[in-house]
Structures are given as C-alpha cells and as structure tokens.
Coordinates of N, CA and C in Angstrom, one line a residue:
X324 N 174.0 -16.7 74.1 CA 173.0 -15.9 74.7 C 171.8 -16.8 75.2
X325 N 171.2 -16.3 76.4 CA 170.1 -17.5 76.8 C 169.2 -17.3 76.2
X326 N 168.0 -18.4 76.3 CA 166.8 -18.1 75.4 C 165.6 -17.6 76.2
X327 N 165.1 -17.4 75.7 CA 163.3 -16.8 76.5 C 162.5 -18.2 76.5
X328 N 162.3 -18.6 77.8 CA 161.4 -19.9 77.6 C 159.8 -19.0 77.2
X329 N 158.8 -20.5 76.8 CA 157.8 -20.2 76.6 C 156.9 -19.8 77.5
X330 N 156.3 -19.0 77.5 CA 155.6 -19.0 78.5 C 154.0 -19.1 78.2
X331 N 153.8 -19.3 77.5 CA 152.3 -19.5 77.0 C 151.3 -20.1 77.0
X332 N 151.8 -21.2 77.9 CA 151.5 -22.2 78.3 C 151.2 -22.4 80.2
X333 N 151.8 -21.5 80.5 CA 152.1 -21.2 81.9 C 150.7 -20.8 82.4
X334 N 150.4 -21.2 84.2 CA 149.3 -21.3 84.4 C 149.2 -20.5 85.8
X335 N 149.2 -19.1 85.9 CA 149.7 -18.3 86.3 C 148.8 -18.4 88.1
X336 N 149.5 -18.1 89.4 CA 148.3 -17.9 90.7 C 149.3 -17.0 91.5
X337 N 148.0 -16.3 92.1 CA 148.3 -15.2 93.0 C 148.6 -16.0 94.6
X338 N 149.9 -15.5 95.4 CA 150.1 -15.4 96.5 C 148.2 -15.9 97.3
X339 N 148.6 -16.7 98.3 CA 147.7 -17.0 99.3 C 147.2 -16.0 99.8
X340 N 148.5 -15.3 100.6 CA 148.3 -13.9 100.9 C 147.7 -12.8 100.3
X341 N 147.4 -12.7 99.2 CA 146.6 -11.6 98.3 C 145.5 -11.2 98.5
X342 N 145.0 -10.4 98.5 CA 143.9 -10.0 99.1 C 143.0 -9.3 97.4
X343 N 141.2 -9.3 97.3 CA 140.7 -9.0 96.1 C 141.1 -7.3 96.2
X344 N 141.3 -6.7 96.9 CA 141.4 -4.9 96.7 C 141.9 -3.9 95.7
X345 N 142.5 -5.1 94.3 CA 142.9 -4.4 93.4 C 144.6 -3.8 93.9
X346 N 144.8 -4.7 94.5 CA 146.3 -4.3 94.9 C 147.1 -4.9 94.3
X347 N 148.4 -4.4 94.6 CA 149.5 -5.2 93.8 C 150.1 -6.5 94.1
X348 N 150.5 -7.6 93.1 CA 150.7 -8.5 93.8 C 151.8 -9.4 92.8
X349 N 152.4 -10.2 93.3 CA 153.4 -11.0 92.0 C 152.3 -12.3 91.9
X350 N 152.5 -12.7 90.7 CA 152.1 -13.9 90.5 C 153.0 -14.7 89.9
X351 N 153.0 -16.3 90.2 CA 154.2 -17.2 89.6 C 153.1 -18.3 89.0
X352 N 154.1 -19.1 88.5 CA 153.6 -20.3 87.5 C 154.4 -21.6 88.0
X353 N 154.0 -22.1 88.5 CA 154.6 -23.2 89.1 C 154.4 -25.0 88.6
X354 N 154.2 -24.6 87.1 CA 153.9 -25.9 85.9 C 154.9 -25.8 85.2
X355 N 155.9 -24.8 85.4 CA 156.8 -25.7 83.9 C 158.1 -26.2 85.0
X356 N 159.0 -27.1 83.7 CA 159.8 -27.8 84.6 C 161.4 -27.2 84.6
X357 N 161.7 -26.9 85.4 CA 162.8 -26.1 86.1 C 162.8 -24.7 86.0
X358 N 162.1 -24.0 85.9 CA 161.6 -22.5 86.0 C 160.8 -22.1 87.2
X359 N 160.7 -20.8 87.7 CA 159.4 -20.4 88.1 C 159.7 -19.2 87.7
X360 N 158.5 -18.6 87.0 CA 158.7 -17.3 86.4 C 157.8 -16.6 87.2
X361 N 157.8 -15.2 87.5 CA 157.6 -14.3 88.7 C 157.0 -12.9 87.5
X362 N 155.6 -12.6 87.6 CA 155.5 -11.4 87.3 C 154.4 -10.3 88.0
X363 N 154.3 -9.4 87.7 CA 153.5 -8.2 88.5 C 151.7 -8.2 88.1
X364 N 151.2 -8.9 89.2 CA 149.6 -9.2 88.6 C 148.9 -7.9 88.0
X365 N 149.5 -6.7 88.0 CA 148.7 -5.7 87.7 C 149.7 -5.2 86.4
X366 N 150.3 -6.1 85.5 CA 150.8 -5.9 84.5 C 151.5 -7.1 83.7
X367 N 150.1 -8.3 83.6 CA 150.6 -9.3 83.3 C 151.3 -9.4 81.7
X368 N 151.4 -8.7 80.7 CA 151.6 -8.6 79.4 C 153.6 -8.2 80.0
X369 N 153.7 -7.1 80.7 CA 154.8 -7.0 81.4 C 156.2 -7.5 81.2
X370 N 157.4 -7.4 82.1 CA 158.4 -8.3 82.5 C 157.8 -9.0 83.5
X371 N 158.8 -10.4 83.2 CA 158.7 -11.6 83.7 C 160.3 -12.0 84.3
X372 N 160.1 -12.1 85.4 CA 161.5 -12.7 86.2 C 161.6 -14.2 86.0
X373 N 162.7 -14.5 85.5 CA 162.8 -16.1 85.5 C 163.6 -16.6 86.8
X374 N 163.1 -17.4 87.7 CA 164.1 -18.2 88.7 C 164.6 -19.8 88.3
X375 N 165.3 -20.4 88.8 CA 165.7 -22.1 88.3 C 164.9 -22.0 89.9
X376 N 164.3 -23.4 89.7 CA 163.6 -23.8 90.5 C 164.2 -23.8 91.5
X377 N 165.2 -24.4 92.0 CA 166.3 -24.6 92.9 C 166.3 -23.5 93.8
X378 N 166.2 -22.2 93.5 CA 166.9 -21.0 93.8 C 165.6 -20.2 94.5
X379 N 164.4 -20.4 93.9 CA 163.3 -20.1 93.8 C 162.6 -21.2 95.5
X380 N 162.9 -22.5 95.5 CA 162.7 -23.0 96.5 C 163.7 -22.6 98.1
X381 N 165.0 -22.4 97.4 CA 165.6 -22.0 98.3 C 165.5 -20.3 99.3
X382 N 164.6 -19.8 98.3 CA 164.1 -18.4 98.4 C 163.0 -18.6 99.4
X383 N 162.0 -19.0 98.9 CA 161.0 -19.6 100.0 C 161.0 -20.2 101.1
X384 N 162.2 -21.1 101.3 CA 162.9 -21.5 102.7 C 163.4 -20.6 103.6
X385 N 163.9 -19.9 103.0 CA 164.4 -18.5 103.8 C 163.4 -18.0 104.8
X386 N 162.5 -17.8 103.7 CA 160.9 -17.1 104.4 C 160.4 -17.0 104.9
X387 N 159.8 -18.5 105.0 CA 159.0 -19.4 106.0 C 160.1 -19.4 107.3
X388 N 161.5 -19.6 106.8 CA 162.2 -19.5 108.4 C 162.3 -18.5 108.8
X389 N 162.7 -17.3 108.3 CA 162.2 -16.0 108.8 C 160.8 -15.8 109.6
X390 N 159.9 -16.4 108.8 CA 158.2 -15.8 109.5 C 158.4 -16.7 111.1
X391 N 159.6 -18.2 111.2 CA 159.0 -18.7 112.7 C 159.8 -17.8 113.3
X392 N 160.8 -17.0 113.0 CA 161.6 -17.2 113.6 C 161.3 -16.3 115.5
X393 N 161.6 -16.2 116.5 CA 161.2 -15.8 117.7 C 162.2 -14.0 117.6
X394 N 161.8 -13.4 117.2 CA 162.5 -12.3 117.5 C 161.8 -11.1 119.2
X395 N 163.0 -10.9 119.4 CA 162.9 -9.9 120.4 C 162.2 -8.9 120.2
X396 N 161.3 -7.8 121.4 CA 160.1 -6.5 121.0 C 161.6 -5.6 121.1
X397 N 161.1 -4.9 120.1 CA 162.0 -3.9 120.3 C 162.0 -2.9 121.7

C-alpha cells in the first residue's frame, strides 16, 4: 500500500493567475522532492492530490502549448 507523504512541511502558492475575490483556486507546493501535491485553496485542511513530478511538469507543458497554440475563429 503507498504511503501518505508529509506534508507539513510543504510551502503552499496560489496560481499567478488567481485573482484576491475569494474565489476558488488550486494551490501546489513545489518544495518537496519528487512530488507536487495539488489542493483546493478554499479547503486547505481538505484532500490533496499527489502528482510525481515528472507527470506534473509534463501536465504544464501541455498547457502552455495549448495557450500558444494559433486556433481558427469559429
């Protein structure tokens, strides 16, 4: 069975993108080593998604290529 890393230590930041309006937003922790853990800023005590780093970078790559990407107007 896997284990629950710690997270207590974890040094939690909101999306660039986030705005102060009391909205909802994910926050990650991007200090421990081979994790990024992902949870819901408006219920940080909550669930926490664990990513392997790897998977978590490759997710973000996607992204950014998606945001250049040149799409047609509908």
């Amino acid at each position: 069975m896997p284990t629950t890393p710690d997270l207590s230590t974890a040094v939690w930041r909101k999306s660039s993108y986030s705005n102060n309006d009391g909205g909802g937003c994910v926050e990650i922790a991007d200090d421990l080593p081979g994790i990024v853990p992902v949870r819901d800023s408006k219920d940080p005590d909550g669930p926490v998604l664990i990513f392997p780093t790897h998977c978590w970078s490759a997710f973000i790559s996607s992204l950014t290529a998606a945001a250049t990407e040149v799409r047609p107007a509908p």
